[in-house]
């Protein structure tokens, strides 16, 4: 039963986003990924990763990219094709450019390029609020910590090397956290409206959940639909500004259905000659941009 009311329909679409790909047969999933192939040569296959599809399996996960790589390889080449190999990962909720390798050697070569920061990655994110300044670099180490709340859970968080002295407000160096990883994210605002902004992001390092943590805790601009990093101590849906709710035609009680608006927009891979891949944001992301009156930059 498809609701006639466009707002109800939009809500239904959002609520179904995470579930859709978990309910299809692995062969169907491989077929979907084949249709989303944006480039292939003898070394690599580049796909536009859909929303809600984890890269690796785990508890409660029926479908993931890793499991269908052998089927996808056969669909792309022939029945004797070697399974494809993962070279890097994207979060389950992140969409966009993802590179797969046709051989172990190619995968290893590409992993080294990622590790040595030779791959240029550009993401787009819709965030709450407006970063101040509107462009810059967040360079704050990140560490995983246990959150002590009524429901104990783990989150990545900031482990700064400096803080303000409460007495005189001067910047003072503090002891480094041994487990913290260096994390650097370049950001630039592309548009702002409806109490939200569209940002272009370049993660220079590749720490788990880096962009989400730097935006939420470093800039105070959590990604729209990032229910995990919009608070610290509680597991609760993101609280949205009135204006944003109005433009999205959502009630706060339905905010939990909002998906994470983080998209791997572009990737430049120096394999022989530089290969440049671009994926347009998914339909739900584009609809949100329109509803919030955020103008997509023409590039």
PDB file of C-alpha atoms in Angstrom:
ATOM      1  CA  UNK A   1       0.000   0.000   0.000  1.00  0.00           C
ATOM      2  CA  UNK A   2       1.759   3.189  -1.202  1.00  0.00           C
ATOM      3  CA  UNK A   3       0.573   6.282   0.733  1.00  0.00           C
ATOM      4  CA  UNK A   4      -0.952   9.028  -1.438  1.00  0.00           C
ATOM      5  CA  UNK A   5       0.345  11.817   0.780  1.00  0.00           C
ATOM      6  CA  UNK A   6       3.856  12.769  -0.461  1.00  0.00           C
ATOM      7  CA  UNK A   7       5.113  13.359   3.107  1.00  0.00           C
ATOM      8  CA  UNK A   8       3.977   9.889   4.187  1.00  0.00           C
ATOM      9  CA  UNK A   9       5.520   8.411   1.053  1.00  0.00           C
ATOM     10  CA  UNK A  10       8.850  10.164   1.749  1.00  0.00           C
ATOM     11  CA  UNK A  11       8.797   8.840   5.316  1.00  0.00           C
ATOM     12  CA  UNK A  12       8.045   5.323   4.098  1.00  0.00           C
ATOM     13  CA  UNK A  13      10.960   5.536   1.629  1.00  0.00           C
ATOM     14  CA  UNK A  14      13.336   6.694   4.378  1.00  0.00           C
ATOM     15  CA  UNK A  15      12.223   4.004   6.807  1.00  0.00           C
ATOM     16  CA  UNK A  16      12.726   1.303   4.152  1.00  0.00           C
ATOM     17  CA  UNK A  17      16.213   2.464   3.095  1.00  0.00           C
ATOM     18  CA  UNK A  18      18.204   0.424   5.618  1.00  0.00           C
ATOM     19  CA  UNK A  19      16.099  -2.701   5.262  1.00  0.00           C
ATOM     20  CA  UNK A  20      15.803  -3.018   1.483  1.00  0.00           C
ATOM     21  CA  UNK A  21      19.134  -4.634   0.656  1.00  0.00           C
ATOM     22  CA  UNK A  22      19.084  -6.928   3.686  1.00  0.00           C
ATOM     23  CA  UNK A  23      16.019  -8.673   2.325  1.00  0.00           C
ATOM     24  CA  UNK A  24      17.133  -9.608  -1.180  1.00  0.00           C
ATOM     25  CA  UNK A  25      18.793 -12.817  -2.347  1.00  0.00           C
ATOM     26  CA  UNK A  26      22.637 -12.559  -2.674  1.00  0.00           C
ATOM     27  CA  UNK A  27      22.309 -13.055  -6.461  1.00  0.00           C
ATOM     28  CA  UNK A  28      19.913 -10.104  -6.629  1.00  0.00           C
ATOM     29  CA  UNK A  29      22.321  -8.022  -4.564  1.00  0.00           C
ATOM     30  CA  UNK A  30      25.201  -8.891  -6.914  1.00  0.00           C
ATOM     31  CA  UNK A  31      22.994  -7.867  -9.853  1.00  0.00           C
ATOM     32  CA  UNK A  32      22.237  -4.516  -8.166  1.00  0.00           C
ATOM     33  CA  UNK A  33      25.979  -3.916  -7.675  1.00  0.00           C
ATOM     34  CA  UNK A  34      26.646  -4.862 -11.297  1.00  0.00           C
ATOM     35  CA  UNK A  35      24.135  -2.218 -12.400  1.00  0.00           C
ATOM     36  CA  UNK A  36      25.938   0.254 -10.152  1.00  0.00           C
ATOM     37  CA  UNK A  37      29.346  -0.384 -11.722  1.00  0.00           C
ATOM     38  CA  UNK A  38      30.779   2.940 -12.870  1.00  0.00           C
ATOM     39  CA  UNK A  39      34.129   1.764 -14.252  1.00  0.00           C
ATOM     40  CA  UNK A  40      36.158  -1.380 -14.834  1.00  0.00           C
ATOM     41  CA  UNK A  41      39.485  -2.348 -16.371  1.00  0.00           C
ATOM     42  CA  UNK A  42      41.759  -5.370 -16.033  1.00  0.00           C
ATOM     43  CA  UNK A  43      42.814  -4.340 -12.503  1.00  0.00           C
ATOM     44  CA  UNK A  44      39.821  -2.729 -10.822  1.00  0.00           C
ATOM     45  CA  UNK A  45      36.037  -2.449 -10.667  1.00  0.00           C
ATOM     46  CA  UNK A  46      34.489   0.741  -9.283  1.00  0.00           C
ATOM     47  CA  UNK A  47      30.957   0.675  -7.869  1.00  0.00           C
ATOM     48  CA  UNK A  48      28.549   3.284  -6.554  1.00  0.00           C
ATOM     49  CA  UNK A  49      27.852   1.796  -3.113  1.00  0.00           C
ATOM     50  CA  UNK A  50      24.174   1.933  -2.114  1.00  0.00           C
ATOM     51  CA  UNK A  51      22.860   3.065   1.280  1.00  0.00           C
ATOM     52  CA  UNK A  52      22.447   0.595   4.144  1.00  0.00           C
ATOM     53  CA  UNK A  53      24.765  -2.071   2.777  1.00  0.00           C
ATOM     54  CA  UNK A  54      27.636  -3.081   5.074  1.00  0.00           C
ATOM     55  CA  UNK A  55      31.014  -3.913   3.549  1.00  0.00           C
ATOM     56  CA  UNK A  56      31.612  -6.785   6.017  1.00  0.00           C
ATOM     57  CA  UNK A  57      29.248  -9.219   7.705  1.00  0.00           C
ATOM     58  CA  UNK A  58      28.494  -9.348  11.433  1.00  0.00           C
ATOM     59  CA  UNK A  59      25.731 -10.160  13.921  1.00  0.00           C
ATOM     60  CA  UNK A  60      22.284  -9.579  12.443  1.00  0.00           C
ATOM     61  CA  UNK A  61      23.659  -8.830   8.960  1.00  0.00           C
ATOM     62  CA  UNK A  62      22.243 -11.004   6.202  1.00  0.00           C
ATOM     63  CA  UNK A  63      23.843  -9.326   3.195  1.00  0.00           C
ATOM     64  CA  UNK A  64      27.172  -7.540   2.810  1.00  0.00           C
ATOM     65  CA  UNK A  65      29.461  -6.594  -0.092  1.00  0.00           C
ATOM     66  CA  UNK A  66      32.246  -9.031   0.916  1.00  0.00           C
ATOM     67  CA  UNK A  67      29.899 -12.035   0.601  1.00  0.00           C
ATOM     68  CA  UNK A  68      28.765 -11.305  -2.964  1.00  0.00           C
ATOM     69  CA  UNK A  69      32.190 -10.482  -4.469  1.00  0.00           C
ATOM     70  CA  UNK A  70      32.548 -13.973  -6.056  1.00  0.00           C
ATOM     71  CA  UNK A  71      29.070 -13.708  -7.665  1.00  0.00           C
ATOM     72  CA  UNK A  72      29.684 -10.141  -8.855  1.00  0.00           C
ATOM     73  CA  UNK A  73      33.024 -11.154 -10.451  1.00  0.00           C
ATOM     74  CA  UNK A  74      31.294 -13.920 -12.451  1.00  0.00           C
ATOM     75  CA  UNK A  75      28.552 -11.536 -13.579  1.00  0.00           C
ATOM     76  CA  UNK A  76      31.133  -8.992 -14.756  1.00  0.00           C
ATOM     77  CA  UNK A  77      33.538 -11.400 -16.463  1.00  0.00           C
ATOM     78  CA  UNK A  78      32.631 -15.056 -16.800  1.00  0.00           C
ATOM     79  CA  UNK A  79      31.974 -18.164 -14.736  1.00  0.00           C
ATOM     80  CA  UNK A  80      35.709 -18.754 -14.176  1.00  0.00           C
ATOM     81  CA  UNK A  81      36.389 -15.270 -12.813  1.00  0.00           C
ATOM     82  CA  UNK A  82      38.391 -14.922  -9.599  1.00  0.00           C
ATOM     83  CA  UNK A  83      36.426 -13.299  -6.743  1.00  0.00           C
ATOM     84  CA  UNK A  84      36.915  -9.544  -6.424  1.00  0.00           C
ATOM     85  CA  UNK A  85      38.893  -8.132  -3.478  1.00  0.00           C
ATOM     86  CA  UNK A  86      38.132  -5.286  -1.081  1.00  0.00           C
ATOM     87  CA  UNK A  87      40.680  -2.427  -1.056  1.00  0.00           C
ATOM     88  CA  UNK A  88      39.109  -0.020   1.454  1.00  0.00           C
ATOM     89  CA  UNK A  89      35.869   0.340   3.373  1.00  0.00           C
ATOM     90  CA  UNK A  90      32.912   2.672   3.662  1.00  0.00           C
ATOM     91  CA  UNK A  91      30.472   2.700   6.594  1.00  0.00           C
ATOM     92  CA  UNK A  92      27.219   0.807   6.072  1.00  0.00           C
ATOM     93  CA  UNK A  93      25.325   4.127   5.836  1.00  0.00           C
ATOM     94  CA  UNK A  94      27.805   5.879   3.529  1.00  0.00           C
ATOM     95  CA  UNK A  95      27.075   5.899  -0.211  1.00  0.00           C
ATOM     96  CA  UNK A  96      29.274   6.508  -3.235  1.00  0.00           C
ATOM     97  CA  UNK A  97      32.581   5.629  -4.879  1.00  0.00           C
ATOM     98  CA  UNK A  98      34.060   2.297  -3.845  1.00  0.00           C
ATOM     99  CA  UNK A  99      37.008   0.508  -5.482  1.00  0.00           C
ATOM    100  CA  UNK A 100      37.286  -3.290  -5.781  1.00  0.00           C
ATOM    101  CA  UNK A 101      40.303  -5.125  -7.168  1.00  0.00           C
ATOM    102  CA  UNK A 102      40.315  -8.070  -9.578  1.00  0.00           C
ATOM    103  CA  UNK A 103      43.414  -9.705  -8.025  1.00  0.00           C
ATOM    104  CA  UNK A 104      45.206  -9.976  -4.671  1.00  0.00           C
ATOM    105  CA  UNK A 105      48.192  -8.074  -6.130  1.00  0.00           C
ATOM    106  CA  UNK A 106      46.043  -5.181  -7.362  1.00  0.00           C
ATOM    107  CA  UNK A 107      44.227  -5.042  -4.000  1.00  0.00           C
ATOM    108  CA  UNK A 108      47.517  -4.882  -2.125  1.00  0.00           C
ATOM    109  CA  UNK A 109      48.816  -2.127  -4.429  1.00  0.00           C
ATOM    110  CA  UNK A 110      45.653  -0.047  -3.873  1.00  0.00           C
ATOM    111  CA  UNK A 111      45.665  -0.631  -0.089  1.00  0.00           C
ATOM    112  CA  UNK A 112      49.210   0.772  -0.016  1.00  0.00           C
ATOM    113  CA  UNK A 113      48.038   3.856  -1.968  1.00  0.00           C
ATOM    114  CA  UNK A 114      45.303   4.406   0.646  1.00  0.00           C
ATOM    115  CA  UNK A 115      47.692   3.807   3.538  1.00  0.00           C
ATOM    116  CA  UNK A 116      50.327   6.200   2.188  1.00  0.00           C
ATOM    117  CA  UNK A 117      47.622   8.839   1.547  1.00  0.00           C
ATOM    118  CA  UNK A 118      48.077   8.977  -2.203  1.00  0.00           C
ATOM    119  CA  UNK A 119      44.349   8.542  -2.872  1.00  0.00           C
ATOM    120  CA  UNK A 120      42.387  11.784  -2.972  1.00  0.00           C
ATOM    121  CA  UNK A 121      38.920  11.324  -1.444  1.00  0.00           C
ATOM    122  CA  UNK A 122      36.158  13.930  -1.538  1.00  0.00           C
ATOM    123  CA  UNK A 123      32.915  13.477   0.412  1.00  0.00           C
ATOM    124  CA  UNK A 124      29.732  15.515   0.564  1.00  0.00           C
ATOM    125  CA  UNK A 125      27.721  15.791   3.759  1.00  0.00           C
ATOM    126  CA  UNK A 126      24.594  17.670   4.798  1.00  0.00           C
ATOM    127  CA  UNK A 127      25.168  18.887   8.353  1.00  0.00           C
ATOM    128  CA  UNK A 128      23.190  20.707  11.016  1.00  0.00           C
ATOM    129  CA  UNK A 129      24.274  24.293  11.555  1.00  0.00           C
ATOM    130  CA  UNK A 130      27.029  26.270   9.909  1.00  0.00           C
ATOM    131  CA  UNK A 131      30.732  25.595  10.479  1.00  0.00           C
ATOM    132  CA  UNK A 132      32.761  28.498  11.833  1.00  0.00           C
ATOM    133  CA  UNK A 133      34.997  29.283   9.989  1.00  0.00           C
ATOM    134  CA  UNK A 134      33.271  28.202   6.762  1.00  0.00           C
ATOM    135  CA  UNK A 135      36.368  26.376   5.580  1.00  0.00           C
ATOM    136  CA  UNK A 136      39.407  24.980   7.287  1.00  0.00           C
ATOM    137  CA  UNK A 137      41.120  21.895   8.677  1.00  0.00           C
ATOM    138  CA  UNK A 138      40.164  19.872  11.742  1.00  0.00           C
ATOM    139  CA  UNK A 139      43.236  18.182  13.152  1.00  0.00           C
ATOM    140  CA  UNK A 140      42.285  16.462  16.419  1.00  0.00           C
ATOM    141  CA  UNK A 141      43.287  12.877  17.304  1.00  0.00           C
ATOM    142  CA  UNK A 142      40.485  10.312  17.679  1.00  0.00           C
ATOM    143  CA  UNK A 143      40.126   7.441  20.136  1.00  0.00           C
ATOM    144  CA  UNK A 144      37.481   4.782  20.865  1.00  0.00           C
ATOM    145  CA  UNK A 145      35.867   5.070  24.304  1.00  0.00           C
ATOM    146  CA  UNK A 146      33.187   3.282  26.251  1.00  0.00           C
ATOM    147  CA  UNK A 147      30.186   5.478  26.952  1.00  0.00           C
ATOM    148  CA  UNK A 148      28.911   4.996  30.491  1.00  0.00           C
ATOM    149  CA  UNK A 149      25.163   5.423  30.292  1.00  0.00           C
ATOM    150  CA  UNK A 150      22.086   3.334  31.088  1.00  0.00           C
ATOM    151  CA  UNK A 151      23.047   1.316  28.009  1.00  0.00           C
ATOM    152  CA  UNK A 152      26.824   0.933  27.824  1.00  0.00           C
ATOM    153  CA  UNK A 153      28.237   1.262  24.283  1.00  0.00           C
ATOM    154  CA  UNK A 154      31.378   2.298  22.383  1.00  0.00           C
ATOM    155  CA  UNK A 155      31.948   5.416  20.310  1.00  0.00           C
ATOM    156  CA  UNK A 156      34.839   7.144  18.624  1.00  0.00           C
ATOM    157  CA  UNK A 157      35.582  10.544  20.163  1.00  0.00           C
ATOM    158  CA  UNK A 158      38.128  13.358  20.196  1.00  0.00           C
ATOM    159  CA  UNK A 159      41.373  13.089  22.169  1.00  0.00           C
ATOM    160  CA  UNK A 160      42.743  16.628  21.851  1.00  0.00           C
ATOM    161  CA  UNK A 161      46.387  17.464  22.558  1.00  0.00           C
ATOM    162  CA  UNK A 162      45.446  20.923  23.878  1.00  0.00           C
ATOM    163  CA  UNK A 163      42.842  22.505  26.106  1.00  0.00           C
ATOM    164  CA  UNK A 164      42.045  25.920  27.550  1.00  0.00           C
ATOM    165  CA  UNK A 165      43.334  26.586  31.049  1.00  0.00           C
ATOM    166  CA  UNK A 166      40.256  27.386  33.223  1.00  0.00           C
ATOM    167  CA  UNK A 167      42.146  30.079  35.211  1.00  0.00           C
ATOM    168  CA  UNK A 168      43.471  32.330  32.459  1.00  0.00           C
ATOM    169  CA  UNK A 169      41.947  30.903  29.246  1.00  0.00           C
ATOM    170  CA  UNK A 170      45.401  30.197  27.778  1.00  0.00           C
ATOM    171  CA  UNK A 171      46.002  27.193  25.531  1.00  0.00           C
ATOM    172  CA  UNK A 172      47.891  24.429  27.301  1.00  0.00           C
ATOM    173  CA  UNK A 173      49.251  21.114  26.028  1.00  0.00           C
ATOM    174  CA  UNK A 174      47.897  17.998  27.715  1.00  0.00           C
ATOM    175  CA  UNK A 175      49.252  14.476  27.904  1.00  0.00           C
ATOM    176  CA  UNK A 176      48.733  12.464  24.723  1.00  0.00           C
ATOM    177  CA  UNK A 177      46.325   9.548  24.818  1.00  0.00           C
ATOM    178  CA  UNK A 178      48.404   6.495  23.866  1.00  0.00           C
ATOM    179  CA  UNK A 179      45.566   4.854  21.941  1.00  0.00           C
ATOM    180  CA  UNK A 180      44.517   7.935  19.978  1.00  0.00           C
ATOM    181  CA  UNK A 181      45.095   8.035  16.226  1.00  0.00           C
ATOM    182  CA  UNK A 182      46.081  11.140  14.295  1.00  0.00           C
ATOM    183  CA  UNK A 183      43.108  12.425  12.315  1.00  0.00           C
ATOM    184  CA  UNK A 184      42.981  15.283   9.801  1.00  0.00           C
ATOM    185  CA  UNK A 185      39.907  16.441   7.845  1.00  0.00           C
ATOM    186  CA  UNK A 186      39.784  19.364   5.430  1.00  0.00           C
ATOM    187  CA  UNK A 187      36.319  20.915   4.992  1.00  0.00           C
ATOM    188  CA  UNK A 188      34.655  23.642   2.928  1.00  0.00           C
ATOM    189  CA  UNK A 189      31.085  24.909   2.952  1.00  0.00           C
ATOM    190  CA  UNK A 190      29.370  24.702  -0.439  1.00  0.00           C
ATOM    191  CA  UNK A 191      25.909  26.007   0.543  1.00  0.00           C
ATOM    192  CA  UNK A 192      23.802  26.831   3.588  1.00  0.00           C
ATOM    193  CA  UNK A 193      20.033  27.150   4.154  1.00  0.00           C
ATOM    194  CA  UNK A 194      17.287  25.923   6.497  1.00  0.00           C
ATOM    195  CA  UNK A 195      19.680  25.778   9.514  1.00  0.00           C
ATOM    196  CA  UNK A 196      21.814  23.251   7.576  1.00  0.00           C
ATOM    197  CA  UNK A 197      24.907  23.293   5.351  1.00  0.00           C
ATOM    198  CA  UNK A 198      26.272  21.218   2.505  1.00  0.00           C
ATOM    199  CA  UNK A 199      29.971  20.574   3.094  1.00  0.00           C
ATOM    200  CA  UNK A 200      32.732  19.198   0.910  1.00  0.00           C
ATOM    201  CA  UNK A 201      35.150  17.095   2.970  1.00  0.00           C
ATOM    202  CA  UNK A 202      38.579  15.669   2.365  1.00  0.00           C
ATOM    203  CA  UNK A 203      39.748  13.174   4.945  1.00  0.00           C
ATOM    204  CA  UNK A 204      43.554  13.259   4.829  1.00  0.00           C
ATOM    205  CA  UNK A 205      43.790  10.322   7.267  1.00  0.00           C
ATOM    206  CA  UNK A 206      41.468   7.321   7.428  1.00  0.00           C
ATOM    207  CA  UNK A 207      40.404   6.767  11.043  1.00  0.00           C
ATOM    208  CA  UNK A 208      37.118   4.922  11.739  1.00  0.00           C
ATOM    209  CA  UNK A 209      34.129   7.359  11.729  1.00  0.00           C
ATOM    210  CA  UNK A 210      36.604  10.247  11.336  1.00  0.00           C
ATOM    211  CA  UNK A 211      34.397  12.599   9.313  1.00  0.00           C
ATOM    212  CA  UNK A 212      31.393  12.002  11.565  1.00  0.00           C
ATOM    213  CA  UNK A 213      33.387  12.641  14.775  1.00  0.00           C
ATOM    214  CA  UNK A 214      35.272  15.698  13.475  1.00  0.00           C
ATOM    215  CA  UNK A 215      32.042  17.294  12.257  1.00  0.00           C
ATOM    216  CA  UNK A 216      29.935  16.503  15.338  1.00  0.00           C
ATOM    217  CA  UNK A 217      32.455  17.040  18.142  1.00  0.00           C
ATOM    218  CA  UNK A 218      35.114  19.172  16.439  1.00  0.00           C
ATOM    219  CA  UNK A 219      32.919  21.651  14.528  1.00  0.00           C
ATOM    220  CA  UNK A 220      29.637  21.153  16.401  1.00  0.00           C
ATOM    221  CA  UNK A 221      27.902  20.375  13.080  1.00  0.00           C
ATOM    222  CA  UNK A 222      26.737  16.737  13.194  1.00  0.00           C
ATOM    223  CA  UNK A 223      25.791  15.103   9.902  1.00  0.00           C
ATOM    224  CA  UNK A 224      22.057  15.071   9.197  1.00  0.00           C
ATOM    225  CA  UNK A 225      20.759  11.633  10.212  1.00  0.00           C
ATOM    226  CA  UNK A 226      23.815  10.790  12.333  1.00  0.00           C
ATOM    227  CA  UNK A 227      21.928   9.560  15.381  1.00  0.00           C
ATOM    228  CA  UNK A 228      25.071   8.028  16.883  1.00  0.00           C
ATOM    229  CA  UNK A 229      27.269  11.120  17.002  1.00  0.00           C
ATOM    230  CA  UNK A 230      24.675  13.823  17.636  1.00  0.00           C
ATOM    231  CA  UNK A 231      24.835  13.186  21.395  1.00  0.00           C
ATOM    232  CA  UNK A 232      27.517  11.721  23.589  1.00  0.00           C
ATOM    233  CA  UNK A 233      25.968   9.810  26.449  1.00  0.00           C
ATOM    234  CA  UNK A 234      22.615   8.675  25.087  1.00  0.00           C
ATOM    235  CA  UNK A 235      21.412   6.480  22.254  1.00  0.00           C
ATOM    236  CA  UNK A 236      18.627   8.645  20.858  1.00  0.00           C
ATOM    237  CA  UNK A 237      17.456  10.109  17.543  1.00  0.00           C
ATOM    238  CA  UNK A 238      19.060  13.369  16.446  1.00  0.00           C
ATOM    239  CA  UNK A 239      17.328  16.546  17.633  1.00  0.00           C
ATOM    240  CA  UNK A 240      16.574  18.744  14.623  1.00  0.00           C
ATOM    241  CA  UNK A 241      16.030  22.531  14.443  1.00  0.00           C
ATOM    242  CA  UNK A 242      12.406  23.642  13.915  1.00  0.00           C
ATOM    243  CA  UNK A 243      13.184  25.156  10.516  1.00  0.00           C
ATOM    244  CA  UNK A 244      14.836  21.956   9.278  1.00  0.00           C
ATOM    245  CA  UNK A 245      11.869  19.835  10.427  1.00  0.00           C
ATOM    246  CA  UNK A 246       9.459  22.220   8.691  1.00  0.00           C
ATOM    247  CA  UNK A 247      11.375  22.141   5.400  1.00  0.00           C
ATOM    248  CA  UNK A 248      11.704  18.354   5.515  1.00  0.00           C
ATOM    249  CA  UNK A 249       7.997  18.081   6.464  1.00  0.00           C
ATOM    250  CA  UNK A 250       8.982  15.836   9.375  1.00  0.00           C
ATOM    251  CA  UNK A 251       7.959  15.683  13.005  1.00  0.00           C
ATOM    252  CA  UNK A 252      10.729  15.323  15.591  1.00  0.00           C
ATOM    253  CA  UNK A 253       9.219  11.951  16.637  1.00  0.00           C
ATOM    254  CA  UNK A 254       9.950  10.658  13.115  1.00  0.00           C
ATOM    255  CA  UNK A 255      13.520  12.024  12.977  1.00  0.00           C
ATOM    256  CA  UNK A 256      14.866   8.539  13.727  1.00  0.00           C
ATOM    257  CA  UNK A 257      14.004   7.553  10.138  1.00  0.00           C
ATOM    258  CA  UNK A 258      16.384  10.121   8.671  1.00  0.00           C
ATOM    259  CA  UNK A 259      19.328   8.361   7.015  1.00  0.00           C
ATOM    260  CA  UNK A 260      22.932   9.484   7.358  1.00  0.00           C
ATOM    261  CA  UNK A 261      23.640  12.097   4.669  1.00  0.00           C
ATOM    262  CA  UNK A 262      27.294  11.279   3.937  1.00  0.00           C
ATOM    263  CA  UNK A 263      28.353  10.502   0.379  1.00  0.00           C
ATOM    264  CA  UNK A 264      31.742   9.514  -1.101  1.00  0.00           C
ATOM    265  CA  UNK A 265      31.465  11.894  -4.044  1.00  0.00           C
ATOM    266  CA  UNK A 266      34.835  11.604  -5.740  1.00  0.00           C
ATOM    267  CA  UNK A 267      37.949   9.469  -5.640  1.00  0.00           C
ATOM    268  CA  UNK A 268      41.207   9.991  -7.499  1.00  0.00           C
ATOM    269  CA  UNK A 269      43.417   6.903  -7.760  1.00  0.00           C
ATOM    270  CA  UNK A 270      46.995   7.208  -9.072  1.00  0.00           C
ATOM    271  CA  UNK A 271      47.241   3.857 -10.894  1.00  0.00           C
ATOM    272  CA  UNK A 272      49.693   4.510 -13.705  1.00  0.00           C
ATOM    273  CA  UNK A 273      47.775   7.586 -14.804  1.00  0.00           C
ATOM    274  CA  UNK A 274      45.426   9.262 -12.299  1.00  0.00           C
ATOM    275  CA  UNK A 275      41.916   7.761 -12.516  1.00  0.00           C
ATOM    276  CA  UNK A 276      39.132  10.084 -11.392  1.00  0.00           C
ATOM    277  CA  UNK A 277      35.721   8.694 -10.375  1.00  0.00           C
ATOM    278  CA  UNK A 278      32.627  10.702  -9.464  1.00  0.00           C
ATOM    279  CA  UNK A 279      29.271   9.399  -8.181  1.00  0.00           C
ATOM    280  CA  UNK A 280      26.201  11.597  -7.902  1.00  0.00           C
ATOM    281  CA  UNK A 281      24.555  11.599  -4.452  1.00  0.00           C
ATOM    282  CA  UNK A 282      21.712   9.054  -4.069  1.00  0.00           C
ATOM    283  CA  UNK A 283      18.094  10.057  -4.692  1.00  0.00           C
ATOM    284  CA  UNK A 284      17.223  10.541  -1.000  1.00  0.00           C
ATOM    285  CA  UNK A 285      20.238  12.882  -0.602  1.00  0.00           C
ATOM    286  CA  UNK A 286      19.208  14.918  -3.662  1.00  0.00           C
ATOM    287  CA  UNK A 287      15.614  15.146  -2.397  1.00  0.00           C
ATOM    288  CA  UNK A 288      16.854  16.399   0.982  1.00  0.00           C
ATOM    289  CA  UNK A 289      18.993  19.048  -0.746  1.00  0.00           C
ATOM    290  CA  UNK A 290      15.915  20.233  -2.665  1.00  0.00           C
ATOM    291  CA  UNK A 291      13.676  20.274   0.414  1.00  0.00           C
ATOM    292  CA  UNK A 292      16.277  22.228   2.412  1.00  0.00           C
ATOM    293  CA  UNK A 293      16.871  24.546  -0.573  1.00  0.00           C
ATOM    294  CA  UNK A 294      20.589  23.769  -0.541  1.00  0.00           C
ATOM    295  CA  UNK A 295      21.976  24.380  -4.005  1.00  0.00           C
ATOM    296  CA  UNK A 296      24.155  21.624  -5.438  1.00  0.00           C
ATOM    297  CA  UNK A 297      27.306  23.179  -6.855  1.00  0.00           C
ATOM    298  CA  UNK A 298      27.774  22.580 -10.570  1.00  0.00           C
ATOM    299  CA  UNK A 299      31.042  20.753 -11.077  1.00  0.00           C
TER     300      UNK A 299
END
